[in-house]
Backbone as ProteinMPNN parsed JSONL, in Angstrom:
{"seq_chain_A": "XXXXXXXXXXXXXXXXXXXXXXXXXXXXXXXXXXXXXXXXXXXXXXXXXXXXXXXXXXXXXXXXXXXXXXXXXXXXXXXXXXXXXXXXXXXXXXXXXXXXXXXXXXXXXXXXXXXXXXXXXX", "coords_chain_A": {"N_chain_A": [[0.829, -1.257, -0.076], [1.87, 1.375, 0.867], [4.082, 1.877, -1.514], [5.563, 3.613, -3.421], [5.452, 3.429, -6.394], [3.237, 3.146, -6.842], [1.866, 5.326, -6.923], [0.947, 8.428, -8.91], [3.076, 10.069, -11.017], [4.11, 12.727, -10.411], [4.158, 16.192, -12.369], [7.632, 17.585, -13.087], [8.617, 20.705, -11.705], [10.827, 21.733, -12.616], [12.946, 24.07, -14.499], [12.449, 24.021, -18.33], [14.303, 22.747, -21.031], [16.039, 22.943, -24.113], [15.379, 21.18, -26.554], [17.368, 20.248, -28.581], [19.94, 21.505, -28.046], [20.106, 21.92, -25.069], [20.097, 23.72, -23.549], [18.883, 25.988, -21.076], [15.642, 27.6, -21.178], [12.914, 29.285, -21.357], [9.369, 28.063, -21.543], [6.66, 29.718, -22.547], [3.35, 31.151, -22.59], [1.48, 31.104, -25.844], [-1.008, 33.573, -27.638], [-2.491, 32.242, -29.006], [-3.111, 29.833, -27.743], [-1.41, 28.021, -27.569], [2.275, 26.924, -27.3], [5.564, 28.755, -26.506], [9.249, 28.419, -26.951], [10.975, 30.65, -25.294], [14.168, 32.333, -25.713], [16.011, 32.931, -22.742], [16.42, 35.496, -19.908], [16.951, 37.734, -22.085], [16.197, 40.572, -23.888], [15.75, 42.285, -25.894], [15.627, 45.742, -27.906], [12.783, 46.128, -30.176], [13.181, 47.148, -32.231], [15.514, 46.045, -33.586], [14.661, 43.692, -33.992], [13.79, 41.366, -36.482], [10.081, 41.769, -37.752], [8.733, 39.652, -37.845], [9.39, 38.017, -35.935], [9.392, 39.127, -33.559], [8.189, 39.1, -29.978], [5.995, 40.052, -27.865], [5.76, 40.282, -24.278], [2.59, 40.43, -23.21], [-0.014, 41.535, -20.475], [-1.174, 39.745, -19.138], [0.847, 37.653, -18.659], [1.182, 35.734, -20.96], [2.286, 35.764, -24.499], [2.773, 37.02, -27.434], [2.975, 37.917, -30.956], [4.453, 40.293, -32.751], [4.241, 42.869, -34.923], [4.264, 45.062, -35.886], [4.942, 47.526, -37.809], [7.032, 50.858, -37.531], [8.324, 49.71, -34.776], [7.65, 51.307, -31.336], [9.979, 53.102, -29.977], [11.066, 52.468, -27.975], [10.242, 49.863, -26.892], [10.196, 47.016, -25.773], [11.1, 43.383, -26.386], [11.019, 39.594, -26.717], [12.7, 36.719, -28.185], [12.697, 34.054, -30.088], [13.857, 30.684, -28.905], [15.195, 29.139, -30.765], [16.319, 30.974, -32.733], [18.323, 31.373, -31.356], [19.742, 29.406, -31.026], [22.462, 26.783, -30.494], [22.458, 24.599, -31.859], [20.862, 23.974, -34.214], [19.871, 25.179, -37.308], [20.35, 28.569, -38.186], [17.286, 30.45, -39.264], [16.156, 31.809, -42.739], [16.295, 35.507, -42.319], [16.532, 37.289, -43.477], [15.974, 37.294, -46.922], [17.603, 38.676, -48.863], [19.496, 39.684, -48.061], [20.348, 37.055, -47.411], [20.883, 36.019, -50.197], [22.729, 37.991, -51.049], [25.158, 37.972, -49.144], [25.823, 35.508, -49.91], [26.718, 35.827, -53.155], [28.795, 37.519, -52.394], [30.548, 35.798, -51.514], [30.902, 33.762, -53.242], [32.088, 35.781, -55.266], [34.452, 36.585, -53.613], [35.599, 34.166, -53.443], [36.09, 33.742, -55.658], [37.633, 35.383, -56.866], [39.886, 35.064, -55.275], [41.246, 32.485, -56.523], [41.513, 33.185, -58.833], [43.794, 34.401, -58.006], [45.666, 32.474, -57.654], [45.809, 31.264, -60.119], [47.293, 33.225, -61.533], [50.014, 34.617, -61.085], [51.896, 36.985, -59.648], [53.187, 39.355, -61.794], [54.23, 41.708, -61.283]], "CA_chain_A": [[-0.263, -0.077, -0.16], [2.759, 2.67, 0.866], [4.662, 1.775, -2.428], [5.356, 5.103, -3.961], [5.785, 3.199, -7.28], [1.816, 3.264, -7.335], [1.359, 6.965, -6.727], [0.942, 8.986, -10.024], [4.19, 10.638, -11.148], [4.096, 14.142, -10.448], [5.318, 17.168, -13.52], [8.426, 18.805, -12.56], [8.75, 21.704, -11.693], [12.604, 22.167, -12.996], [13.466, 24.742, -15.946], [12.759, 23.623, -19.486], [15.217, 22.542, -21.792], [16.077, 23.2, -25.62], [15.433, 19.648, -26.594], [18.463, 20.251, -29.224], [21.069, 21.971, -27.599], [20.379, 21.177, -23.712], [20.03, 25.193, -22.721], [17.415, 26.146, -20.277], [14.755, 28.085, -21.872], [11.65, 29.96, -20.675], [8.528, 27.847, -21.704], [5.739, 30.681, -22.538], [2.186, 30.379, -23.755], [0.708, 32.048, -26.711], [-2.533, 34.19, -27.648], [-3.044, 31.274, -29.831], [-2.894, 28.8, -27.321], [0.564, 27.08, -28.02], [3.535, 27.218, -26.598], [6.955, 28.984, -27.778], [10.395, 28.718, -26.293], [12.127, 32.325, -25.775], [15.378, 32.881, -25.257], [15.935, 33.144, -21.763], [16.821, 36.541, -19.31], [16.932, 38.914, -23.14], [14.905, 41.603, -24.013], [16.264, 43.439, -26.918], [14.744, 46.812, -28.111], [11.809, 45.489, -30.611], [12.96, 47.576, -33.53], [16.418, 45.428, -33.887], [14.812, 42.108, -34.359], [12.625, 40.943, -37.672], [8.865, 41.944, -37.259], [7.806, 38.488, -37.918], [10.636, 37.54, -34.864], [9.317, 39.852, -32.158], [7.498, 38.258, -29.314], [5.877, 40.516, -27.348], [4.902, 39.932, -23.135], [1.132, 40.601, -22.307], [-0.446, 42.018, -19.55], [-1.434, 38.184, -18.591], [1.92, 36.758, -18.938], [1.242, 35.169, -22.744], [2.941, 36.452, -25.632], [2.414, 37.341, -29.483], [3.91, 38.081, -32.474], [4.272, 42.003, -32.688], [4.661, 43.284, -36.57], [3.95, 46.74, -36.207], [6.93, 48.505, -38.212], [7.815, 50.657, -36.547], [7.784, 49.75, -33.32], [7.83, 52.431, -30.333], [11.781, 52.827, -30.158], [11.57, 51.981, -26.391], [9.4, 48.502, -26.755], [11.403, 46.039, -25.662], [10.744, 42.115, -27.289], [11.295, 38.618, -26.572], [13.124, 36.298, -29.327], [12.721, 32.649, -29.786], [15.325, 30.215, -28.399], [15.513, 28.872, -32.174], [16.908, 32.044, -33.053], [20.191, 31.821, -30.452], [20.13, 28.143, -30.187], [23.795, 26.677, -31.29], [22.139, 23.045, -32.529], [19.696, 24.774, -35.216], [20.103, 26.278, -38.035], [19.727, 29.782, -38.267], [16.11, 30.843, -40.588], [16.746, 32.792, -43.197], [15.69, 36.385, -41.473], [16.261, 38.328, -44.776], [16.215, 36.315, -48.241], [18.147, 39.485, -49.237], [20.523, 39.906, -47.41], [21.572, 36.089, -47.762], [21.516, 36.621, -51.635], [24.393, 39.015, -51.216], [26.119, 37.244, -49.077], [25.99, 34.512, -50.975], [27.342, 36.143, -54.085], [29.871, 38.461, -51.97], [31.114, 34.537, -51.308], [31.072, 33.69, -54.758], [33.099, 36.663, -55.929], [35.483, 36.469, -52.461], [36.493, 32.644, -54.064], [36.519, 33.512, -57.491], [39.227, 36.606, -56.965], [41.028, 33.694, -54.466], [41.247, 31.464, -57.45], [42.026, 33.98, -59.688], [45.026, 34.994, -57.856], [46.371, 31.758, -57.553], [46.332, 30.761, -61.282], [48.061, 34.088, -62.252], [51.385, 34.876, -60.518], [52.019, 38.28, -59.955], [54.189, 39.382, -62.655], [54.811, 43.474, -61.032]], "C_chain_A": [[0.611, 1.334, -0.312], [3.605, 2.577, -0.227], [4.797, 3.04, -3.138], [5.406, 4.966, -5.686], [4.018, 3.515, -8.019], [1.168, 4.295, -7.45], [1.783, 7.385, -8.068], [2.192, 9.934, -10.126], [3.824, 12.136, -11.404], [4.761, 14.932, -12.188], [6.26, 17.573, -12.531], [8.56, 19.645, -12.765], [9.782, 22.819, -12.565], [12.156, 22.951, -14.72], [13.181, 24.02, -17.11], [13.491, 23.878, -20.113], [14.864, 22.673, -22.994], [16.133, 21.36, -25.828], [16.752, 19.36, -27.741], [20.126, 20.695, -28.45], [21.449, 21.906, -26.037], [19.938, 22.523, -22.622], [18.986, 25.387, -22.31], [16.37, 27.383, -21.252], [13.3, 28.249, -21.453], [10.326, 29.442, -21.712], [7.361, 29.024, -21.563], [4.438, 30.307, -23.188], [1.979, 31.833, -24.595], [-0.583, 32.435, -26.721], [-3.114, 32.868, -28.817], [-3.225, 29.705, -29.316], [-1.958, 27.385, -27.535], [1.327, 27.843, -27.251], [5.06, 27.483, -27.262], [8.295, 28.95, -26.516], [11.53, 29.855, -26.34], [13.214, 31.829, -25.174], [15.522, 33.624, -23.581], [16.576, 34.808, -20.67], [17.066, 37.641, -20.858], [16.042, 39.387, -23.664], [15.16, 42.592, -25.06], [15.175, 44.422, -27.38], [14.09, 46.235, -29.665], [12.337, 46.174, -32.187], [14.266, 47.048, -34.1], [16.121, 44.151, -34.363], [13.502, 42.855, -35.306], [11.22, 41.292, -37.066], [8.156, 41.055, -37.018], [8.485, 36.886, -36.706], [10.201, 37.846, -33.454], [8.054, 38.909, -31.419], [7.579, 39.631, -28.119], [5.191, 40.217, -25.604], [3.45, 40.905, -23.485], [0.605, 40.485, -20.921], [-0.3, 40.434, -18.42], [-0.52, 36.967, -18.37], [2.196, 36.026, -20.511], [1.617, 36.452, -23.635], [2.445, 36.371, -26.832], [3.051, 37.898, -30.619], [3.543, 39.704, -32.839], [4.953, 42.135, -34.131], [4.564, 44.565, -36.902], [5.482, 47.288, -36.741], [6.549, 49.979, -38.195], [7.502, 51.132, -35.511], [8.007, 51.387, -32.31], [9.556, 52.12, -30.176], [12.289, 52.845, -28.644], [11.28, 50.505, -25.727], [10.594, 47.816, -27.155], [10.72, 44.604, -26.43], [11.366, 40.715, -26.357], [11.72, 38.278, -27.607], [13.075, 34.823, -28.507], [13.927, 32.457, -29.869], [15.775, 29.909, -29.703], [16.406, 29.937, -32.914], [18.902, 31.896, -32.767], [20.533, 30.311, -30.433], [21.449, 27.332, -31.298], [23.404, 25.576, -32.108], [21.172, 23.092, -33.583], [20.063, 25.663, -36.265], [19.689, 28.033, -38.392], [19.244, 30.19, -39.388], [16.758, 31.792, -41.19], [15.899, 34.251, -42.943], [15.587, 37.322, -42.684], [17.122, 37.89, -46.127], [16.876, 37.596, -48.977], [19.451, 39.655, -49.338], [21.509, 38.454, -47.291], [22.1, 35.737, -48.759], [22.569, 36.619, -51.689], [25.101, 38.479, -50.431], [26.587, 35.965, -49.874], [26.948, 34.664, -52.421], [28.046, 36.599, -53.842], [30.466, 37.003, -51.86], [31.742, 34.397, -52.286], [32.167, 34.627, -54.997], [34.352, 36.409, -55.516], [35.953, 35.359, -53.35], [37.278, 32.68, -55.59], [37.857, 34.716, -57.52], [40.128, 35.621, -56.437], [41.906, 32.938, -55.365], [42.162, 31.949, -57.932], [43.77, 34.036, -59.832], [45.822, 34.106, -57.765], [46.998, 31.211, -58.577], [47.215, 31.526, -62.047], [49.028, 34.74, -61.217], [51.211, 36.755, -60.572], [53.001, 38.789, -61.032], [54.992, 40.954, -62.173], [56.079, 43.657, -61.89]], "O_chain_A": [[0.373, 2.204, -1.149], [4.327, 3.56, -0.06], [3.692, 3.485, -3.449], [5.407, 5.99, -6.369], [3.683, 3.906, -9.138], [0.053, 4.359, -7.968], [2.817, 6.898, -8.524], [2.305, 10.669, -9.145], [3.338, 12.591, -12.439], [5.56, 14.383, -12.947], [5.95, 17.869, -11.377], [8.7, 19.937, -13.952], [9.679, 23.981, -12.956], [11.437, 22.576, -15.647], [13.832, 22.98, -17.014], [13.786, 25.071, -20.193], [13.673, 22.596, -23.296], [16.873, 20.561, -25.255], [17.15, 18.195, -27.767], [21.177, 20.054, -28.487], [22.611, 21.852, -25.633], [19.598, 22.472, -21.44], [17.998, 25.06, -22.968], [17.0, 27.92, -22.163], [12.602, 27.259, -21.236], [10.092, 30.189, -22.662], [7.092, 29.307, -20.395], [4.31, 29.45, -24.062], [2.165, 33.013, -24.297], [-1.388, 31.86, -25.989], [-4.255, 32.868, -29.28], [-3.403, 28.703, -30.008], [-2.05, 26.159, -27.599], [1.19, 28.946, -26.723], [5.622, 26.82, -28.134], [8.183, 29.423, -25.385], [12.53, 29.977, -27.046], [13.216, 31.016, -24.25], [15.13, 34.771, -23.362], [17.65, 35.078, -21.206], [17.537, 38.689, -20.416], [15.035, 38.745, -23.963], [14.7, 43.73, -24.959], [13.986, 44.108, -27.309], [14.982, 45.861, -30.426], [11.872, 45.691, -33.22], [14.429, 47.485, -35.24], [16.929, 43.475, -35.001], [12.776, 43.846, -35.227], [11.126, 41.121, -35.851], [7.165, 41.126, -36.292], [8.282, 35.674, -36.632], [10.458, 37.184, -32.448], [7.223, 38.224, -32.015], [8.595, 40.121, -27.624], [4.002, 39.9, -25.639], [3.504, 42.022, -24.0], [0.757, 39.455, -20.264], [0.366, 40.187, -17.415], [-0.806, 35.81, -18.059], [3.303, 35.864, -21.024], [1.352, 37.649, -23.517], [1.619, 35.509, -27.133], [4.116, 38.431, -30.306], [2.426, 40.118, -33.148], [6.021, 41.598, -34.425], [4.747, 45.078, -38.006], [6.608, 47.389, -36.252], [5.635, 50.281, -38.962], [6.895, 52.134, -35.134], [8.519, 52.399, -32.79], [10.128, 51.034, -30.273], [13.407, 53.108, -28.199], [11.709, 50.026, -24.677], [11.441, 47.832, -28.048], [9.721, 44.843, -27.109], [12.112, 40.898, -25.395], [11.479, 39.1, -28.491], [13.232, 34.458, -27.342], [14.838, 33.121, -30.365], [16.873, 30.408, -29.948], [17.228, 29.519, -33.729], [19.962, 32.098, -33.359], [21.561, 29.96, -29.854], [21.399, 27.305, -32.528], [24.008, 25.51, -33.178], [20.621, 22.015, -33.81], [20.52, 26.79, -36.072], [18.607, 28.386, -38.862], [19.93, 30.385, -40.392], [17.628, 32.512, -40.699], [14.747, 34.209, -43.374], [14.609, 38.055, -42.834], [18.319, 38.019, -46.383], [16.528, 37.474, -50.151], [20.255, 39.745, -50.266], [22.732, 38.416, -47.155], [23.238, 35.273, -48.831], [23.368, 35.788, -52.121], [26.182, 38.328, -50.998], [27.705, 35.694, -50.314], [27.759, 33.798, -52.749], [28.795, 36.634, -54.818], [31.468, 37.197, -52.548], [32.914, 34.743, -52.437], [33.293, 34.137, -54.903], [35.28, 36.109, -56.268], [36.849, 35.714, -54.116], [38.203, 32.18, -56.231], [38.852, 34.674, -58.244], [41.122, 35.316, -57.096], [43.093, 32.734, -55.111], [43.34, 31.617, -57.8], [44.59, 33.894, -60.739], [46.979, 34.525, -57.755], [48.14, 30.752, -58.54], [47.864, 31.049, -62.979], [48.467, 35.525, -60.454], [50.577, 37.482, -61.337], [54.026, 38.158, -60.774], [56.094, 41.289, -62.606], [56.665, 44.739, -61.904]]}, "name": "protein", "num_of_chains": 1, "seq": "XXXXXXXXXXXXXXXXXXXXXXXXXXXXXXXXXXXXXXXXXXXXXXXXXXXXXXXXXXXXXXXXXXXXXXXXXXXXXXXXXXXXXXXXXXXXXXXXXXXXXXXXXXXXXXXXXXXXXXXXXX"}
């Protein structure tokens, strides 16, 4: 009768961890009755975070994406842990910038290859 194995398991009140990197995260309810894992102890100014990645904390503790552009200069927001997770690929936040970086990388490699092929006859 007093066997502890017959008792129901209790949920742990421990801080949740990222399933990819194992770091502690904040698991927060959203307005859509879902959950999101947010980076701990980080509240950057909203204007430095792309609109679709700004999570604003509401008065009841839930969060919602805040896509107002431009936001109030003093507005703070939260970011999803997946943006900072070292074990997940970074999403393509600005496709045009990713394309520019790819093109710049290609040009730099071509320039480097050309320099190896043709020695400086100076």
